[in-house]
mmCIF file of C-alpha atoms in Angstrom:
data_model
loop_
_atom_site.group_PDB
_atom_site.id
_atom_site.type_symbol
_atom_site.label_atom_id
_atom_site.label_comp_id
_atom_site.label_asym_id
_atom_site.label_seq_id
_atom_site.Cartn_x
_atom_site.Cartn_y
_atom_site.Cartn_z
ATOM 1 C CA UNK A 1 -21.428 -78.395 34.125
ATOM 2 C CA UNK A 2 -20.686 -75.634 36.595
ATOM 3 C CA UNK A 3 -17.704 -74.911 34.368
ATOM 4 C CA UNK A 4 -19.571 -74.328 31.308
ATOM 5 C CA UNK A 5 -22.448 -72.204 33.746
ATOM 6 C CA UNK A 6 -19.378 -69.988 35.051
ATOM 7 C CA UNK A 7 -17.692 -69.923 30.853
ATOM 8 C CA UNK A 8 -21.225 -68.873 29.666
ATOM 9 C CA UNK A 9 -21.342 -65.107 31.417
ATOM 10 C CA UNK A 10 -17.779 -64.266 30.318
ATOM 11 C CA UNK A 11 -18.376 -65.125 26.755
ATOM 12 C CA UNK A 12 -21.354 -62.509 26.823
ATOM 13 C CA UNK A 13 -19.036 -59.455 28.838
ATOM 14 C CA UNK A 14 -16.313 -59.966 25.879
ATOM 15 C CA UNK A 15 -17.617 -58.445 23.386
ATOM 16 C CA UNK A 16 -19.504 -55.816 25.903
ATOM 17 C CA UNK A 17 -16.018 -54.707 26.852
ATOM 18 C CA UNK A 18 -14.687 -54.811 23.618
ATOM 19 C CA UNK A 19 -17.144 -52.343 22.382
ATOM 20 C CA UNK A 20 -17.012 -50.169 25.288
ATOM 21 C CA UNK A 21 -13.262 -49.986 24.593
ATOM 22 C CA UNK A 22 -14.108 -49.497 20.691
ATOM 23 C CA UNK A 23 -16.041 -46.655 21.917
ATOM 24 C CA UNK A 24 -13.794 -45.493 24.159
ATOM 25 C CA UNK A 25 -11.250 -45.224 21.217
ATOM 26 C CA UNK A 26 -13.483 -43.632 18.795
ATOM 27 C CA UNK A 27 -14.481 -40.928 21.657
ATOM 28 C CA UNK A 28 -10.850 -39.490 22.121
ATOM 29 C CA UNK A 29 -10.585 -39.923 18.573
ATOM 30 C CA UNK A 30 -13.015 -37.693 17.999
ATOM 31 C CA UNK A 31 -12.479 -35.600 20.891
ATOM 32 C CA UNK A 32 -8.669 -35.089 19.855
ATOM 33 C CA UNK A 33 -9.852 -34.269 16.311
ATOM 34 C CA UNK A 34 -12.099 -31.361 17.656
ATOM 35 C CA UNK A 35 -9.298 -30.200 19.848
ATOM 36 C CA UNK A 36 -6.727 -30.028 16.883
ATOM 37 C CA UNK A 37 -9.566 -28.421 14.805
ATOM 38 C CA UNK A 38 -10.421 -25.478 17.418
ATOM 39 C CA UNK A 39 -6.394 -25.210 18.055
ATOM 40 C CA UNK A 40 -6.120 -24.826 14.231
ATOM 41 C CA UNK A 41 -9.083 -22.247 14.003
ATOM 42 C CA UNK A 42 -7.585 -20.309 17.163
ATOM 43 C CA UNK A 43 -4.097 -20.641 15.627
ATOM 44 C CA UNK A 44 -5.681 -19.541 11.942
ATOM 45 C CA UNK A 45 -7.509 -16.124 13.284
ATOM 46 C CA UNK A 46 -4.472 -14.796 15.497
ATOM 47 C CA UNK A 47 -2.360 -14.923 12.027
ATOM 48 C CA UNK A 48 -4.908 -13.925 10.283
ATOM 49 C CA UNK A 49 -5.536 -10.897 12.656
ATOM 50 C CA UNK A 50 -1.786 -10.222 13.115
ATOM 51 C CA UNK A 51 -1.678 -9.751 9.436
ATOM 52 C CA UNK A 52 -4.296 -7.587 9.288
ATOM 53 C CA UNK A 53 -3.017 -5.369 11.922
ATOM 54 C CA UNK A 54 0.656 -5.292 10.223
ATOM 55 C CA UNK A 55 -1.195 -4.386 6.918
ATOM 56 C CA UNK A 56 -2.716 -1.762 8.345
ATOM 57 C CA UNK A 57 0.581 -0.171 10.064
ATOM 58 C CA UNK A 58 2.115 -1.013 6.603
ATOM 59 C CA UNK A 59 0.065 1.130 4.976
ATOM 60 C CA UNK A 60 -0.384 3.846 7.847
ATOM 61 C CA UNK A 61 3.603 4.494 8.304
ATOM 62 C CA UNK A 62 3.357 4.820 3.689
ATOM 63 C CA UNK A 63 0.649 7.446 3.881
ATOM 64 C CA UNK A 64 2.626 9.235 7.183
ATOM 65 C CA UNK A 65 5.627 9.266 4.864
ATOM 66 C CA UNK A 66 3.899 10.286 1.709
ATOM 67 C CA UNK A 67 1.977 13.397 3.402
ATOM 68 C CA UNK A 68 5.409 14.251 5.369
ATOM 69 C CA UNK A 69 7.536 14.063 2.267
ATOM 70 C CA UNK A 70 5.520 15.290 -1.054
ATOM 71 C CA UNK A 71 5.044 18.700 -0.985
ATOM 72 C CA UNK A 72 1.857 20.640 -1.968
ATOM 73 C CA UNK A 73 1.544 20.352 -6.042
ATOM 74 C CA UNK A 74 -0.025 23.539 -7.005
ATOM 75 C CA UNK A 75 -0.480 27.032 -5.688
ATOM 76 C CA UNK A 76 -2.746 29.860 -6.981
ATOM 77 C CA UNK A 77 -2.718 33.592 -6.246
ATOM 78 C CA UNK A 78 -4.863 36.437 -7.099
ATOM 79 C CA UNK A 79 -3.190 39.448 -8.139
ATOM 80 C CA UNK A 80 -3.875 42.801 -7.508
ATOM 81 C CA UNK A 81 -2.108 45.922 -9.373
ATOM 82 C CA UNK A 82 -2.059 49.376 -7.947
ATOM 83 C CA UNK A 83 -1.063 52.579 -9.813
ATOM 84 C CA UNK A 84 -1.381 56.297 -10.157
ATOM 85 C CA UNK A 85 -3.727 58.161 -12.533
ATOM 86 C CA UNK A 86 -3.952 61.461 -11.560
ATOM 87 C CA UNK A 87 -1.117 62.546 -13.553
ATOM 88 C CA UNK A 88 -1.588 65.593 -16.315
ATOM 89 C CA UNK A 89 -0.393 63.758 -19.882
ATOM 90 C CA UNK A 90 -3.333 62.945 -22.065
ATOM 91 C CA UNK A 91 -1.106 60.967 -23.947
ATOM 92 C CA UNK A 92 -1.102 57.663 -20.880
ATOM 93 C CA UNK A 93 -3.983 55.850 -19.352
ATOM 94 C CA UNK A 94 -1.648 55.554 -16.052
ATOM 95 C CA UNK A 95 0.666 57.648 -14.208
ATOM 96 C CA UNK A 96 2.652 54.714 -13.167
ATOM 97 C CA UNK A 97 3.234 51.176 -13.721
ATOM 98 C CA UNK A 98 1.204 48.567 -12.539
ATOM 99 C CA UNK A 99 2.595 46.451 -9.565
ATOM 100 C CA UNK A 100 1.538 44.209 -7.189
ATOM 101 C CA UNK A 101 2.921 42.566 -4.214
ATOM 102 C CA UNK A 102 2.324 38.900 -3.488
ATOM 103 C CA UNK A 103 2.731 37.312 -0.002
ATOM 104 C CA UNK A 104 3.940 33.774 -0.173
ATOM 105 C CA UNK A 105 3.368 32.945 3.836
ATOM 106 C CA UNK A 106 0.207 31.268 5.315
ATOM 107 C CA UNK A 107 -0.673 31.480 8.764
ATOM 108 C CA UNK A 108 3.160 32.620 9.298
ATOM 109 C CA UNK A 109 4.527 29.329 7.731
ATOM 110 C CA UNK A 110 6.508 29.456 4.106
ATOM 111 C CA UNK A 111 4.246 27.810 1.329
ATOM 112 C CA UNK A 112 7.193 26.923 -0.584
ATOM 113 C CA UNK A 113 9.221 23.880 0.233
ATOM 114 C CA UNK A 114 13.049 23.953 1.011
ATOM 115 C CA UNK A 115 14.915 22.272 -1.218
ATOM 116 C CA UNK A 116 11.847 21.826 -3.931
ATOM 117 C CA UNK A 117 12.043 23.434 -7.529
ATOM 118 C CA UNK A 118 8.954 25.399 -8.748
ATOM 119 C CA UNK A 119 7.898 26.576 -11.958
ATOM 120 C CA UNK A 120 6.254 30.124 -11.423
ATOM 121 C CA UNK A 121 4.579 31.767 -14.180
ATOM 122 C CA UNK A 122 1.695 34.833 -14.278
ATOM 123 C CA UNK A 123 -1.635 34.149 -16.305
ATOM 124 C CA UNK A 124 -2.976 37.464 -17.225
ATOM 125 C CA UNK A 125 -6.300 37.568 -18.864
ATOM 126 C CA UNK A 126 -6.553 40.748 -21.386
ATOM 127 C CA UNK A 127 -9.548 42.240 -23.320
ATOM 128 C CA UNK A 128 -8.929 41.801 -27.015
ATOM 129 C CA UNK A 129 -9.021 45.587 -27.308
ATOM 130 C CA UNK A 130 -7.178 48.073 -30.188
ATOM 131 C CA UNK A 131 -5.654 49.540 -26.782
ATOM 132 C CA UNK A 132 -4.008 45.933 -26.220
ATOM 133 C CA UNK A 133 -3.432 45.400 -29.774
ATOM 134 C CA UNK A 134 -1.159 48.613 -30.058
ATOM 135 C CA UNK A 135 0.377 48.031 -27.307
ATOM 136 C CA UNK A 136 2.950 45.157 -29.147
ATOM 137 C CA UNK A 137 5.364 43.669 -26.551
ATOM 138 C CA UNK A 138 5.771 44.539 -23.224
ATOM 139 C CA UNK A 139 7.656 43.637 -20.061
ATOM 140 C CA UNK A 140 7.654 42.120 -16.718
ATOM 141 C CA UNK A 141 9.119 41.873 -14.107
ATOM 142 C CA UNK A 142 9.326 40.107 -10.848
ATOM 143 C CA UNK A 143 11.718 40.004 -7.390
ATOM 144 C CA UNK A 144 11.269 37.838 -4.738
ATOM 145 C CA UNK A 145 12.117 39.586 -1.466
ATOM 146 C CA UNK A 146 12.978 38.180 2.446
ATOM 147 C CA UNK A 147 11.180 39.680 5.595
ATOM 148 C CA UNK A 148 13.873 42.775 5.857
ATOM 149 C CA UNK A 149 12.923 43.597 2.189
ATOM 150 C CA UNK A 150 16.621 42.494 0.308
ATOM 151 C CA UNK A 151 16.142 40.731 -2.627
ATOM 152 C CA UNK A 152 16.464 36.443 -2.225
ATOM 153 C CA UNK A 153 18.751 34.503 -4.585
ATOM 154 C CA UNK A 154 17.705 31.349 -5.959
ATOM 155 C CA UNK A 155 19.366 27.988 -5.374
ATOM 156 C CA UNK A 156 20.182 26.247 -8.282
ATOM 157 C CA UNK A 157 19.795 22.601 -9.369
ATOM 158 C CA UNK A 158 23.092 21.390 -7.757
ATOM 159 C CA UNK A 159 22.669 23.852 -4.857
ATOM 160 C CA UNK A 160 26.547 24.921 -4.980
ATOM 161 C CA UNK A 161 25.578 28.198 -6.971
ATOM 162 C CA UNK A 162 22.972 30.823 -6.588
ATOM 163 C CA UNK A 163 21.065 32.125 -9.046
ATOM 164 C CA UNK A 164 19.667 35.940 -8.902
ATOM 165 C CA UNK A 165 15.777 36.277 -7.192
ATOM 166 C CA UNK A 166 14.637 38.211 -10.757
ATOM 167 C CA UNK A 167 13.816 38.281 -13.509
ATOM 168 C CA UNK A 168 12.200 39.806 -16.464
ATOM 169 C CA UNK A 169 10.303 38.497 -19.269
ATOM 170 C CA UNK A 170 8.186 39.730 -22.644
ATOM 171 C CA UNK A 171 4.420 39.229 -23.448
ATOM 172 C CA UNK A 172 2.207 40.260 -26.170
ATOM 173 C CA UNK A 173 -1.264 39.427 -27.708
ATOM 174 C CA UNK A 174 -1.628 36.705 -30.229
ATOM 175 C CA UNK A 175 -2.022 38.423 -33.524
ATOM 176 C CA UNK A 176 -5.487 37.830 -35.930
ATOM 177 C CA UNK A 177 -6.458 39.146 -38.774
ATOM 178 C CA UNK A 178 -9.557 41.486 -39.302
ATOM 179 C CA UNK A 179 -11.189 39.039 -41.124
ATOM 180 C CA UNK A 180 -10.556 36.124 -38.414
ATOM 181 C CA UNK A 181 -12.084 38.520 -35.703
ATOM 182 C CA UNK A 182 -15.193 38.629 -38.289
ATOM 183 C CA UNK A 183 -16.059 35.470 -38.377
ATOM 184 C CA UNK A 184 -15.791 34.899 -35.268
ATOM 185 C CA UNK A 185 -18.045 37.584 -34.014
ATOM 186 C CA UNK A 186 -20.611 35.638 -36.730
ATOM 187 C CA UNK A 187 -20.463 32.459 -35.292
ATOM 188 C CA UNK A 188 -20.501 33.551 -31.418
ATOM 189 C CA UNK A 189 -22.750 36.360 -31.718
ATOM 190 C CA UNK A 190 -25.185 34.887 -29.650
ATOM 191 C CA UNK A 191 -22.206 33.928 -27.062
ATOM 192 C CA UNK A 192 -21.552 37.462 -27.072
ATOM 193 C CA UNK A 193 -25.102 39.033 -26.544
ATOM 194 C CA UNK A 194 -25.947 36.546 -24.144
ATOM 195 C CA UNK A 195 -23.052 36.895 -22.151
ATOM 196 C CA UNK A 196 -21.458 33.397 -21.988
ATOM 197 C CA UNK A 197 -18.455 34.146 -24.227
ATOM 198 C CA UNK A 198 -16.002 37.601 -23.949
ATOM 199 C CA UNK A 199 -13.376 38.957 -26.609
ATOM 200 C CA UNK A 200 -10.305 38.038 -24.313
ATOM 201 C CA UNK A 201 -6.784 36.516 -24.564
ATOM 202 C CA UNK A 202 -5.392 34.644 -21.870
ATOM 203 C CA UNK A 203 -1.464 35.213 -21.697
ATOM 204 C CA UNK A 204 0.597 32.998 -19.591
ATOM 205 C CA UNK A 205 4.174 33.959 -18.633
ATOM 206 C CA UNK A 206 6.680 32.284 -17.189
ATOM 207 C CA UNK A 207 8.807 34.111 -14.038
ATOM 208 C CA UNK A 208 10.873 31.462 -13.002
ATOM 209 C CA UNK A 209 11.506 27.973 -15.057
ATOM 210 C CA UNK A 210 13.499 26.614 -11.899
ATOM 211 C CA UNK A 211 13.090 28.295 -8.271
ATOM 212 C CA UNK A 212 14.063 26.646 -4.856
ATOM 213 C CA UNK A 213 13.565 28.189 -1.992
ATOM 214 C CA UNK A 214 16.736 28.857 0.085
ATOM 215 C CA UNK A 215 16.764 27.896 3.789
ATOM 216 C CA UNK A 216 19.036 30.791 4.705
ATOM 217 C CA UNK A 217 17.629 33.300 2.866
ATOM 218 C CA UNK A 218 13.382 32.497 2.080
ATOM 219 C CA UNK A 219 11.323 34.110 -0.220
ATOM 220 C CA UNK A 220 8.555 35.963 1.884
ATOM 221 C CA UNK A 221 6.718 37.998 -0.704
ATOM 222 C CA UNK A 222 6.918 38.321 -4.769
ATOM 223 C CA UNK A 223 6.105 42.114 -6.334
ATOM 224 C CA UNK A 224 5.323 42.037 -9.540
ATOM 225 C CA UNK A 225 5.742 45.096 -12.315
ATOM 226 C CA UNK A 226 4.430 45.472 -15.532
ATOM 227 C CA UNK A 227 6.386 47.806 -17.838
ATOM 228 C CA UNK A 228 3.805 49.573 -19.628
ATOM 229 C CA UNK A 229 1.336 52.332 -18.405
ATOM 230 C CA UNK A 230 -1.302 51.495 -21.196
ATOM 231 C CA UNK A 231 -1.817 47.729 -20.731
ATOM 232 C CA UNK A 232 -5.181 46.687 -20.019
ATOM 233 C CA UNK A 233 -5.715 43.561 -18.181
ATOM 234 C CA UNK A 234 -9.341 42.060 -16.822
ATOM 235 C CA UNK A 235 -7.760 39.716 -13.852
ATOM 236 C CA UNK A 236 -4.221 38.147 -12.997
ATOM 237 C CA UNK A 237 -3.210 35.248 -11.410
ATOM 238 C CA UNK A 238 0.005 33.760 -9.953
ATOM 239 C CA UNK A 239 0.339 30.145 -10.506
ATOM 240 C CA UNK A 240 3.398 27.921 -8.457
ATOM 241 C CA UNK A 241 3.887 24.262 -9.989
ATOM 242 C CA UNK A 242 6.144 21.916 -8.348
ATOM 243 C CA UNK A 243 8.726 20.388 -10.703
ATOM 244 C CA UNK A 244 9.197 16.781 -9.404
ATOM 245 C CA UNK A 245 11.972 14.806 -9.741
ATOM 246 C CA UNK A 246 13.884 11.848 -8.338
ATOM 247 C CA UNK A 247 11.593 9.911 -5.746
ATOM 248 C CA UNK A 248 8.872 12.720 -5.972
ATOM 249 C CA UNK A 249 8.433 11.961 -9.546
ATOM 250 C CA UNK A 250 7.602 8.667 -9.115
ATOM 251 C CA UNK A 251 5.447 9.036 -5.949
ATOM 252 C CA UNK A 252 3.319 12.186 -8.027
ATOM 253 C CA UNK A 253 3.199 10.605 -11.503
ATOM 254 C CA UNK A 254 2.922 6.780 -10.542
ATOM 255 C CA UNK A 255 1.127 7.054 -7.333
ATOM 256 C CA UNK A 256 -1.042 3.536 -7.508
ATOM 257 C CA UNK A 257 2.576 1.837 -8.673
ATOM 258 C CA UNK A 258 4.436 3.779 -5.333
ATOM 259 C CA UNK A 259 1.469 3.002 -3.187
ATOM 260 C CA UNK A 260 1.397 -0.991 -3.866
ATOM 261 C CA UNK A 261 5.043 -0.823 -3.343
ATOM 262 C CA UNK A 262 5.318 1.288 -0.320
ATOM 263 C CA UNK A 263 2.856 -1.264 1.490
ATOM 264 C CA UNK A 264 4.603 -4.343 0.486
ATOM 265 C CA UNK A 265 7.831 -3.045 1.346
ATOM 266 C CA UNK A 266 6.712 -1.916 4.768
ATOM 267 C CA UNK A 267 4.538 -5.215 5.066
ATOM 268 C CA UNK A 268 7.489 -7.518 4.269
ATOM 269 C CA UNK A 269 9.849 -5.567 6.905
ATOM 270 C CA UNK A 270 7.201 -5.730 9.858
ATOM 271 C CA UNK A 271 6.735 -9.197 9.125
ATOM 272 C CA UNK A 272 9.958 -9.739 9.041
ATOM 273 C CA UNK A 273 10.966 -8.008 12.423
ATOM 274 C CA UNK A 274 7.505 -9.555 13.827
ATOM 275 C CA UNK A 275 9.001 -12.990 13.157
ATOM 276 C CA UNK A 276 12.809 -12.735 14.443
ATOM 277 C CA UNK A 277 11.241 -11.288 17.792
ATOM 278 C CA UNK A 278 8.873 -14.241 18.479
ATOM 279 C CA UNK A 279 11.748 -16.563 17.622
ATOM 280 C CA UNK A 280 13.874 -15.027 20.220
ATOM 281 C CA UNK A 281 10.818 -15.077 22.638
ATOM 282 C CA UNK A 282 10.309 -18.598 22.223
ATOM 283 C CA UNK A 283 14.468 -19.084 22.253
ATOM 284 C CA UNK A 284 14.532 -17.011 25.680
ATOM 285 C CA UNK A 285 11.272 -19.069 26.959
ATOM 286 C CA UNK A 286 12.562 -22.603 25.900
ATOM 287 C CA UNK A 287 13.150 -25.146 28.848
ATOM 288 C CA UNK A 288 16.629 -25.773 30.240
ATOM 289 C CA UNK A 289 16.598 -29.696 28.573
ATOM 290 C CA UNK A 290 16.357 -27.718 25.159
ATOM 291 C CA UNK A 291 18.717 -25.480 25.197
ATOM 292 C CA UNK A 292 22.421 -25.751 23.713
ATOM 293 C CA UNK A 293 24.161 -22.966 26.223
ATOM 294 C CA UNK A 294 27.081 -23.551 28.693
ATOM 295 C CA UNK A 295 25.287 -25.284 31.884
ATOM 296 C CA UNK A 296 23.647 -27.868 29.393
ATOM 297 C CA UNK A 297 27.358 -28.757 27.863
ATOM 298 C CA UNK A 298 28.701 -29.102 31.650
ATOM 299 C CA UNK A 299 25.829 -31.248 32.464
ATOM 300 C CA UNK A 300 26.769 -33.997 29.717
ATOM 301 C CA UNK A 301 30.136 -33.357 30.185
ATOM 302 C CA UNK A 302 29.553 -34.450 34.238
ATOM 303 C CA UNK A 303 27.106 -37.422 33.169
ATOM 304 C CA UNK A 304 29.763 -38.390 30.847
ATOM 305 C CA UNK A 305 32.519 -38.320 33.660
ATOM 306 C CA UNK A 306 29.897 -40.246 36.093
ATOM 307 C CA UNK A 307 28.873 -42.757 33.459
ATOM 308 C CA UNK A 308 32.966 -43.842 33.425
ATOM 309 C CA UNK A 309 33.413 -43.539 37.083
ATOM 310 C CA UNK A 310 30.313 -46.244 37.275
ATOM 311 C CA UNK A 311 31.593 -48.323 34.512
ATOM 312 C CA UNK A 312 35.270 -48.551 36.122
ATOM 313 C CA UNK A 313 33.541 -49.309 39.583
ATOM 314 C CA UNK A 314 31.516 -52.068 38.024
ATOM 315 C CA UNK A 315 35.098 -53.304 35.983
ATOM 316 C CA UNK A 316 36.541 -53.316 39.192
ATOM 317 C CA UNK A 317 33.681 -55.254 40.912
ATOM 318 C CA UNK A 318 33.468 -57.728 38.223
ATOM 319 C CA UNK A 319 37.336 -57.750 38.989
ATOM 320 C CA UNK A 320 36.639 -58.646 42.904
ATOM 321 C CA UNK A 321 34.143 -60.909 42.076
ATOM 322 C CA UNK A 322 36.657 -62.701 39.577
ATOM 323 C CA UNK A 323 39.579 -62.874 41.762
ATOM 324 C CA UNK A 324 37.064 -64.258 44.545
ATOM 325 C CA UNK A 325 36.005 -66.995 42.386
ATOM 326 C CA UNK A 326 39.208 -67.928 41.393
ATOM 327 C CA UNK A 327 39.811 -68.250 45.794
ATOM 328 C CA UNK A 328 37.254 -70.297 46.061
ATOM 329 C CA UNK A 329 37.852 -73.839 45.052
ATOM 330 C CA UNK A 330 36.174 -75.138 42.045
ATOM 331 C CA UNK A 331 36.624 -79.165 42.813
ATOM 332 C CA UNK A 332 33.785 -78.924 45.841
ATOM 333 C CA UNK A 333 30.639 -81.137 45.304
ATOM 334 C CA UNK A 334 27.584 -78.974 44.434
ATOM 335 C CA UNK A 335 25.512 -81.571 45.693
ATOM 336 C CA UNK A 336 26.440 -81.567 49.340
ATOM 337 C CA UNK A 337 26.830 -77.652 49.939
ATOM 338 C CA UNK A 338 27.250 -78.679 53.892
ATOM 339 C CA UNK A 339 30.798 -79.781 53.236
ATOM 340 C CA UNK A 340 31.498 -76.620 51.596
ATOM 341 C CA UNK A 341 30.495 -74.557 55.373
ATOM 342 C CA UNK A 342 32.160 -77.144 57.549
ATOM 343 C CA UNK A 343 35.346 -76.629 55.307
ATOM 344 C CA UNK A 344 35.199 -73.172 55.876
ATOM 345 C CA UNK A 345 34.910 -73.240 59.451
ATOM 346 C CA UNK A 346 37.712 -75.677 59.765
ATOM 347 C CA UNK A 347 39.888 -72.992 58.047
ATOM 348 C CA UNK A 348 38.321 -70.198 60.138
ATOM 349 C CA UNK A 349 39.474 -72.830 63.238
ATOM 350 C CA UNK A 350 42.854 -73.409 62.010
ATOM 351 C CA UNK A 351 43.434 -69.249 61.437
ATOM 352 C CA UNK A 352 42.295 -68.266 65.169
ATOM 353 C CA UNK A 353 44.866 -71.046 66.338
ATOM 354 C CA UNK A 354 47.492 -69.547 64.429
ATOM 355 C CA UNK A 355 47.143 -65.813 65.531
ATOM 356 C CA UNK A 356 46.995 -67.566 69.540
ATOM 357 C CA UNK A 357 50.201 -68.927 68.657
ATOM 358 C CA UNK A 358 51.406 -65.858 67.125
ATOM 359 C CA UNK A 359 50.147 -64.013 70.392
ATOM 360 C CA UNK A 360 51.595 -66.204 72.679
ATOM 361 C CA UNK A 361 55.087 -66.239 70.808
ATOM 362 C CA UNK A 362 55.096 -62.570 70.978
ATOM 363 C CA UNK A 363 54.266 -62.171 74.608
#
């Protein structure tokens, strides 16, 4: 009966113990679970965030190079013309030519490019006038010229030959009939009174199909001269394209295309270098038992040598231990072991006799 009283109690903490160790369980479960979560999370943002950041130096070092290598597109230049009139033939509007002088330096720093071909042409808007109309064609012409004055030669395409700094070229109105200019005085008469629309031409003239600017010899100003002392002309401009070509092109006329490229090239490199320097890091920081280097190979090579050293010290114990049992005599009763020690002392007995003979012999 007090068996069965002392049973009873243990039957009821079994199962108490077995759910405290179910819960047990389940609570580093659960508590390893949130750890691997949060460690995922943490380990999610930093990538996330070192992407982010080498996306945004990806696309920083694409605009540095775009704005450091594409030059300025377009320029535009008023002109000015001076001349003489006080000269005595009724026959001319102007004692001299008009001509005008055109700086090409801002803030003391060349506009043009080195190395960059432009397309220069003049845009010359003229009154549609019988003065203009008579006039038929008529030249221009244009120099570029260096600080000292001297005339500038022009690189060429290949850069091994220079072309000349000049150059001179032919305008002229475009021709219409009286009955063209009728009609349309008609149907823009009320342009005309009310001032919105003018009887003009614009003329556009090219200087220079293919100018670089020389790095040993720059272009500082451009003078213009029109050959003809009865030309009439309401305003002038000079107008510099760039003529792209090679990786320019693409950049100017593709520049969503370059962009998406420029990033991903830059993004993919970054990432790239990113990731061989945190392997070495973690190479360099790796624990001695890890590593493959020299001290690690001498280590095994020395627990190696050890591990044969012990096993031919064991061979030659077991070899002892053979060569002891083979001494010993194998015919003794195991049942009286007391035989076995009196033997043994009798030999012990019968040696120390023999060495006092020996002793006594020799003295």
């Amino acid at each position: 009966m007090d068996q069965e009283i002392n049973l009873c109690p243990r039957g009821d903490e079994e199962p108490s113990i077995f759910r405290g160790q179910v819960l047990l369980r389940l609570q580093d479960a659960v508590y390893e679970r949130i750890s691997r979560i949060r460690q995922r999370v943490t380990q999610s943002f930093v990538i996330v965030s070192v992407l982010f950041l080498v996306f945004w130096i990806a696309t920083f070092l694409y605009w540095s190079f775009y704005f450091s290598y594409m030059p300025r597109t377009a320029f535009s230049f008023p002109v000015y013309y001076y001349f003489r009139t006080g000269c005595e033939s009724p026959t001319s509007f102007l004692c001299s030519y008009p001509v005008a002088n055109i700086s090409l330096m801002r803030k003391n720093l060349h506009m043009l490019t080195f190395g960059q071909i432009y397309q220069i042409s003049l845009h010359l808007e003229m009154p549609d006038s019988p003065a203009n109309q008579q006039l038929g064609m008529f030249m221009i012409k244009s120099t570029c010229f260096s600080v000292d004055g001297g005339s500038v030669s022009s690189s060429s395409h290949t850069g091994s030959l220079l072309v000349s700094g000049s150059s001179s070229r032919f305008a002229m109105l475009r021709y219409r009939s009286d009955l063209l200019k009728y009609l349309e005085m008609l149907l823009l008469l009320p342009a005309f009174l009310g001032g919105v629309a003018e009887q003009t031409q614009m003329l556009e003239v090219e200087l220079f199909s293919s100018y670089m600017n020389s790095p040993y010899d720059p272009a500082t100003f451009v003078f213009i001269e029109i050959v003809s002392n009865k030309v009439q002309i309401y305003s002038s401009q000079l107008h510099i394209h760039a003529v792209f070509t090679g990786i320019r092109y693409f950049l100017f006329h593709f520049p969503l295309l370059s962009a998406v490229v420029g990033v991903f090239s830059n993004f993919i490199f970054l990432s790239l270098l990113l990731g061989l320097s945190y392997v070495r890091l973690l190479l360099t920081s790796a624990p001695d038992h890890l590593r493959t280097d020299g001290p690690l190979l001498n280590r095994e090579s020395n627990m190696n040598s050890n591990h044969q050293e012990d096993g031919s010290d064991a061979a030659s114990g077991t070899d002892e231990m053979l060569g002891l049992s083979q001494i010993v005599p194998t015919n003794l009763n195991q049942e009286n072991p007391h035989l076995l020690f009196s033997n043994n002392t009798e030999v012990t007995k019968q040696t120390d006799r023999r060495s006092e003979r020996n002793e006594s012999a020799a003295a």
